[in-house]
PDB file of C-alpha atoms and ligand atoms in Angstrom:
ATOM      1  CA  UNK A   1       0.000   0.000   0.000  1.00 55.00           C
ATOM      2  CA  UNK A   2       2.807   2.249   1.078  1.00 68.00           C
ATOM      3  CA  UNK A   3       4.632   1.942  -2.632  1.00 63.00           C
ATOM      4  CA  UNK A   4       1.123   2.567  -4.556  1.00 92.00           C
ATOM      5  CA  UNK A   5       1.122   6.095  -2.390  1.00 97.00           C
ATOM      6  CA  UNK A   6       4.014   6.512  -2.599  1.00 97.00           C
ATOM      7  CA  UNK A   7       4.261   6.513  -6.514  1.00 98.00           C
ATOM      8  CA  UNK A   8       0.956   8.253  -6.831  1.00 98.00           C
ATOM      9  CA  UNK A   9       2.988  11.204  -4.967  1.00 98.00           C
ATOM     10  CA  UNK A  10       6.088  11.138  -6.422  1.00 98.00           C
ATOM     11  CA  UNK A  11       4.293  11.461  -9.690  1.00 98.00           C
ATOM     12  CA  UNK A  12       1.971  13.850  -9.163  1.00 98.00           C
ATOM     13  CA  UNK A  13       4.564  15.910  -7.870  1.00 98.00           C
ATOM     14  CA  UNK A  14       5.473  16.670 -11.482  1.00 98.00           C
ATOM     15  CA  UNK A  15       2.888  18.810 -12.219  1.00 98.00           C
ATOM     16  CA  UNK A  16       3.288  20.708  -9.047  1.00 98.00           C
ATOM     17  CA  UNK A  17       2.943  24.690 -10.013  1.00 98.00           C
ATOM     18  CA  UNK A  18       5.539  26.212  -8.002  1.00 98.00           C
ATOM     19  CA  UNK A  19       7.284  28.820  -9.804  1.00 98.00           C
ATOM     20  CA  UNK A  20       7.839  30.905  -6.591  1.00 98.00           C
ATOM     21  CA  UNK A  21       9.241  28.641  -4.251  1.00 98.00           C
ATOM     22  CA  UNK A  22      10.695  26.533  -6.510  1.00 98.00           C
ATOM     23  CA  UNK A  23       9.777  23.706  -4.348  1.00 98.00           C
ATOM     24  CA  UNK A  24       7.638  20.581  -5.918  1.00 98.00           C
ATOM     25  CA  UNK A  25       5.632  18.884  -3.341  1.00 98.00           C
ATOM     26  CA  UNK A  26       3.627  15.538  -3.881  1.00 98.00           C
ATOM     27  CA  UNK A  27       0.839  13.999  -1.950  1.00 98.00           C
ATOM     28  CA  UNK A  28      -1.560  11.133  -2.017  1.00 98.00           C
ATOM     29  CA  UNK A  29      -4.253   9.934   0.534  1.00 98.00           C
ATOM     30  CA  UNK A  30      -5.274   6.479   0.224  1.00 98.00           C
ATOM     31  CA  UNK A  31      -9.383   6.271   1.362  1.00 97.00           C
ATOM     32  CA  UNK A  32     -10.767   3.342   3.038  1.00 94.00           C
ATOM     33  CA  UNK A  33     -12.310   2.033  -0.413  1.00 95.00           C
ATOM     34  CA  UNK A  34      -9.082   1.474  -1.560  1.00 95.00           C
ATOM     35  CA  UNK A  35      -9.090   4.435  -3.888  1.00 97.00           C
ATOM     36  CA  UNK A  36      -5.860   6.764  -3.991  1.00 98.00           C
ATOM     37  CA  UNK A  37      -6.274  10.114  -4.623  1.00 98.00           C
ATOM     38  CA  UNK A  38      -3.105  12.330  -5.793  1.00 98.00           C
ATOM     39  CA  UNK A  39      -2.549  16.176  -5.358  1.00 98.00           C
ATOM     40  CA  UNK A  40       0.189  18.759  -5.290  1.00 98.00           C
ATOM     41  CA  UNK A  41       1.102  22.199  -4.157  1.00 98.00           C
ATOM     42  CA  UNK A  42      -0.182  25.445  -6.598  1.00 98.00           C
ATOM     43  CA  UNK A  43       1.357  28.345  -5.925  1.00 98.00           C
ATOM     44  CA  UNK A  44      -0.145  31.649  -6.620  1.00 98.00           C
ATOM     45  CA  UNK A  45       1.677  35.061  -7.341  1.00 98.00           C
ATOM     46  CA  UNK A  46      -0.573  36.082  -4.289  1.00 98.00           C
ATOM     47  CA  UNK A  47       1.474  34.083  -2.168  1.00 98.00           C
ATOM     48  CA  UNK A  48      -0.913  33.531   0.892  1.00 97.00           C
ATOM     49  CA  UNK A  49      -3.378  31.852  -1.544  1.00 98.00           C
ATOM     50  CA  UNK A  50      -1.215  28.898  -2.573  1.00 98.00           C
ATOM     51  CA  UNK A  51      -2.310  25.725  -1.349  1.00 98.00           C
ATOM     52  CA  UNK A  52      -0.594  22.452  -0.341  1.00 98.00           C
ATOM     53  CA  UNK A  53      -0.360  19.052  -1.842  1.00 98.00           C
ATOM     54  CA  UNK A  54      -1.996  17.389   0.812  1.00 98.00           C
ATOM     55  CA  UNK A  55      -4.488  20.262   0.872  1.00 98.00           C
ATOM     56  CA  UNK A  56      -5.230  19.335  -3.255  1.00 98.00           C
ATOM     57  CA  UNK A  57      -5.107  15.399  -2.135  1.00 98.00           C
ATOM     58  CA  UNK A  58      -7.560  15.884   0.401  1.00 98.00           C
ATOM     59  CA  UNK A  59      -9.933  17.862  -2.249  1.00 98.00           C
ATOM     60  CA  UNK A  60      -9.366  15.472  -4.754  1.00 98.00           C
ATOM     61  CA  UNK A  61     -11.039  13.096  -2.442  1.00 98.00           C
ATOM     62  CA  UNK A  62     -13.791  14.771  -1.016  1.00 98.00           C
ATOM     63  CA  UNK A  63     -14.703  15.880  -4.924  1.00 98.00           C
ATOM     64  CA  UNK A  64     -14.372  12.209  -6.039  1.00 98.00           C
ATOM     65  CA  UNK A  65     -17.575  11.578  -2.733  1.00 98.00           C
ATOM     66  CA  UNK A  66     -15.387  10.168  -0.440  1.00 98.00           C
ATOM     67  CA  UNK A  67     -14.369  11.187   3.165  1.00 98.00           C
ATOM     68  CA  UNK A  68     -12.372   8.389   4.797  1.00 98.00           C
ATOM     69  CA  UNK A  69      -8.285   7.959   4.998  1.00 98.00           C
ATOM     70  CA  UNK A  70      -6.443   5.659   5.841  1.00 98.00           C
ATOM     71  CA  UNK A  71      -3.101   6.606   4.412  1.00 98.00           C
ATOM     72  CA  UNK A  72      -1.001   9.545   3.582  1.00 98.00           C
ATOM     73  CA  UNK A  73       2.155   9.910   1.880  1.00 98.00           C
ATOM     74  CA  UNK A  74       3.994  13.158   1.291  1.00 98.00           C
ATOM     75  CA  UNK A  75       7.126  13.580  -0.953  1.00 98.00           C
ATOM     76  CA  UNK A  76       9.651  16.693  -1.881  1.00 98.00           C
ATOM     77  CA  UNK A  77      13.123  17.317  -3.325  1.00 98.00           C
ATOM     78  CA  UNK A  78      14.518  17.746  -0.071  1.00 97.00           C
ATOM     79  CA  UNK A  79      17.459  16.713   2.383  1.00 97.00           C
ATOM     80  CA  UNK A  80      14.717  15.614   4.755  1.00 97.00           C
ATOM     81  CA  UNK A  81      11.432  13.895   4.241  1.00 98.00           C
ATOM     82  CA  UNK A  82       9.358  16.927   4.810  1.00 96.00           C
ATOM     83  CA  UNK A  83       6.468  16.538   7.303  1.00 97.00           C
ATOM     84  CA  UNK A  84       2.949  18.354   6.268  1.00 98.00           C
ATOM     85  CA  UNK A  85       2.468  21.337   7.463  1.00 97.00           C
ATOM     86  CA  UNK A  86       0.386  22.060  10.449  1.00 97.00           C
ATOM     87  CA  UNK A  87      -2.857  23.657   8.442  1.00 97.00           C
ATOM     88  CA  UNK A  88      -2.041  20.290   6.358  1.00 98.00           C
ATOM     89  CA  UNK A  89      -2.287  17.870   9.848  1.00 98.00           C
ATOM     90  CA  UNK A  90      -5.766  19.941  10.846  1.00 97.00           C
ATOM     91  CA  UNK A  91      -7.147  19.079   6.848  1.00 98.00           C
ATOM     92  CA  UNK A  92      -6.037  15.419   7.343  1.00 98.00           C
ATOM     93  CA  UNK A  93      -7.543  15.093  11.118  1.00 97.00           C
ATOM     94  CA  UNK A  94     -10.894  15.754   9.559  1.00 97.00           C
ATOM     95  CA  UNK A  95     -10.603  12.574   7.824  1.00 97.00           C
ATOM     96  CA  UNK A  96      -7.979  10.427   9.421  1.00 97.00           C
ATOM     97  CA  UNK A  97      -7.868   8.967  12.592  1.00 96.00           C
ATOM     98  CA  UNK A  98      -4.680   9.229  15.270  1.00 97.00           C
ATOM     99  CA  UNK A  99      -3.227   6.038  14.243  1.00 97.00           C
ATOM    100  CA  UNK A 100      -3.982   6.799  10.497  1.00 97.00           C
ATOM    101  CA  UNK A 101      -0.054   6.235   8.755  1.00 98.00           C
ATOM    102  CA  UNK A 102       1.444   9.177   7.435  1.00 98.00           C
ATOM    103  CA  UNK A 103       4.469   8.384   4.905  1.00 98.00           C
ATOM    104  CA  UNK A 104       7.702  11.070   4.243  1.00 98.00           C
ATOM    105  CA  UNK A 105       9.339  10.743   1.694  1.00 98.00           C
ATOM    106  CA  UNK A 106      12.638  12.744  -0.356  1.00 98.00           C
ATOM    107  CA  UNK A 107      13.013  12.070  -3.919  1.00 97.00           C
ATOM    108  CA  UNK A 108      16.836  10.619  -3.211  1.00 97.00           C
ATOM    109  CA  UNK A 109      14.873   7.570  -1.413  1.00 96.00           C
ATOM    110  CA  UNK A 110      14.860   8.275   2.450  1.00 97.00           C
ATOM    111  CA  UNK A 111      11.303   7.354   3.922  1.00 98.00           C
ATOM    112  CA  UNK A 112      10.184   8.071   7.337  1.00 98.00           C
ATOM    113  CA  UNK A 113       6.602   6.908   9.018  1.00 98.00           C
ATOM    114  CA  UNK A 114       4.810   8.229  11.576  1.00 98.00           C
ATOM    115  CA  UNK A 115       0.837   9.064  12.545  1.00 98.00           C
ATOM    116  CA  UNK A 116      -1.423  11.528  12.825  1.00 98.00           C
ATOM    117  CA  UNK A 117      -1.735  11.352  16.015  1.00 98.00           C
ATOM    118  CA  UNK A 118       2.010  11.649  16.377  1.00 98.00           C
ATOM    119  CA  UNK A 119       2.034  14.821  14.093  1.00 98.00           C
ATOM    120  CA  UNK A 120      -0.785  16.501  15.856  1.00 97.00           C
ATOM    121  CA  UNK A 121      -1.426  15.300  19.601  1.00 96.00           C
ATOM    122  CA  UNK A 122      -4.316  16.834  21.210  1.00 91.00           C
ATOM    123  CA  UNK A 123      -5.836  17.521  17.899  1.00 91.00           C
ATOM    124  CA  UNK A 124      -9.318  19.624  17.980  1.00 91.00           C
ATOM    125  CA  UNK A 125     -11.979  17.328  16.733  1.00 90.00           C
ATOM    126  CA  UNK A 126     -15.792  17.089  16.010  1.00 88.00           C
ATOM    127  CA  UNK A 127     -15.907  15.554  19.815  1.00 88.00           C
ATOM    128  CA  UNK A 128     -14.724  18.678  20.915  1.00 89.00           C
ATOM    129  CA  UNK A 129     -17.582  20.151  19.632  1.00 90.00           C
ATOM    130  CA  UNK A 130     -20.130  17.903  20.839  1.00 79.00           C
ATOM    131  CA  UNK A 131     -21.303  16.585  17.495  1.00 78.00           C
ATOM    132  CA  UNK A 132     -20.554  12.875  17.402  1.00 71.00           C
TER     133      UNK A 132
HETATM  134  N1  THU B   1       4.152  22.564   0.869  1.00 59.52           N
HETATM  135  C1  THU B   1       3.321  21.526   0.623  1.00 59.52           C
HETATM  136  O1  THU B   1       2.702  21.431  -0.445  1.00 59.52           O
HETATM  137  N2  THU B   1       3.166  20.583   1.587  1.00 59.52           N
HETATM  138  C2  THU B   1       3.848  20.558   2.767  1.00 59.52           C
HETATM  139  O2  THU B   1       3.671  19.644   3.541  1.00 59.52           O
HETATM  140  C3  THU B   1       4.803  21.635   3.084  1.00 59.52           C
HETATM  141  C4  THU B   1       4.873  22.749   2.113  1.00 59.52           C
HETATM  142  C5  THU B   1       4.352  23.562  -0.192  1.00 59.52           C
HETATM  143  C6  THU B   1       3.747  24.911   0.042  1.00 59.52           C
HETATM  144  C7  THU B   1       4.593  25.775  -0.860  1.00 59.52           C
HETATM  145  O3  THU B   1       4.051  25.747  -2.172  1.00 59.52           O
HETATM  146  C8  THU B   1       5.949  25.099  -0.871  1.00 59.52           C
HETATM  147  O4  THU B   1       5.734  23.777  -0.382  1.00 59.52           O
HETATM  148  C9  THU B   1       6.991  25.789  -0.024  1.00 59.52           C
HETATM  149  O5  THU B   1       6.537  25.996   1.262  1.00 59.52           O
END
């Protein structure tokens, strides 16, 4: 599962638009259907309104009628697998759960795993809001 996510990132990532940061980011979130769904970061010259891969991934999903993950993987060009960014961790709590795998990856092959939960502890949640 982990190398179908994985690939679905790293080639999405291609067609990140990032002319201003110059950095490409991939991400794919696997739902619990089975389905993968890919996005990637698009930049804007208005530089607050660019949005994240996993922010595109998450859309893709939720366009495509679906609203369950079970797996995330993130990948950039970078000395470090890069970890999604904390907006990114809030958009993925609303559809993952704490134990939910989250996969970082750099282009040159290093891959780290962690979770959700491990990413965001003491994440605000519908249960915080008295609605489940
Ligand atoms: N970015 C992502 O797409 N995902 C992350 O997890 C971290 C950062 C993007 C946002 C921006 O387009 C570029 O990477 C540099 O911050």
């Amino acid at each position: 599962m982990t190398q179908d996510l994985l690939g679905a990132a790293r080639r999405v990532r291609n067609n990140a638009y990032a002319p201003y940061s110059g950095f490409k980011v991939g991400a794919a979130v696997q739902t619990a259907s089975g389905q993968v769904y890919p996005g990637c970061n698009v930049e804007n010259v208005a530089y607050p309104e660019g949005t994240c891969a996993e922010a595109g991934a998450v859309a893709a999903m939720v366009a495509a009628g679906e609203t369950k993950i079970v797996g995330v993987a993130v990948i950039a060009d970078s000395p470090n697998p890069i970890t999604p960014c904390g907006g990114c961790r809030q958009k993925l709590a609303e559809f993952g759960s704490a134990d939910m795998v989250v996969t970082m990856a750099t282009m040159g092959g290093d891959i780290i795993k962690t979770t959700l939960g491990e990413l965001l502890p003491g994440a605000f949640t519908r249960t915080h809001m008295d609605l489940d």
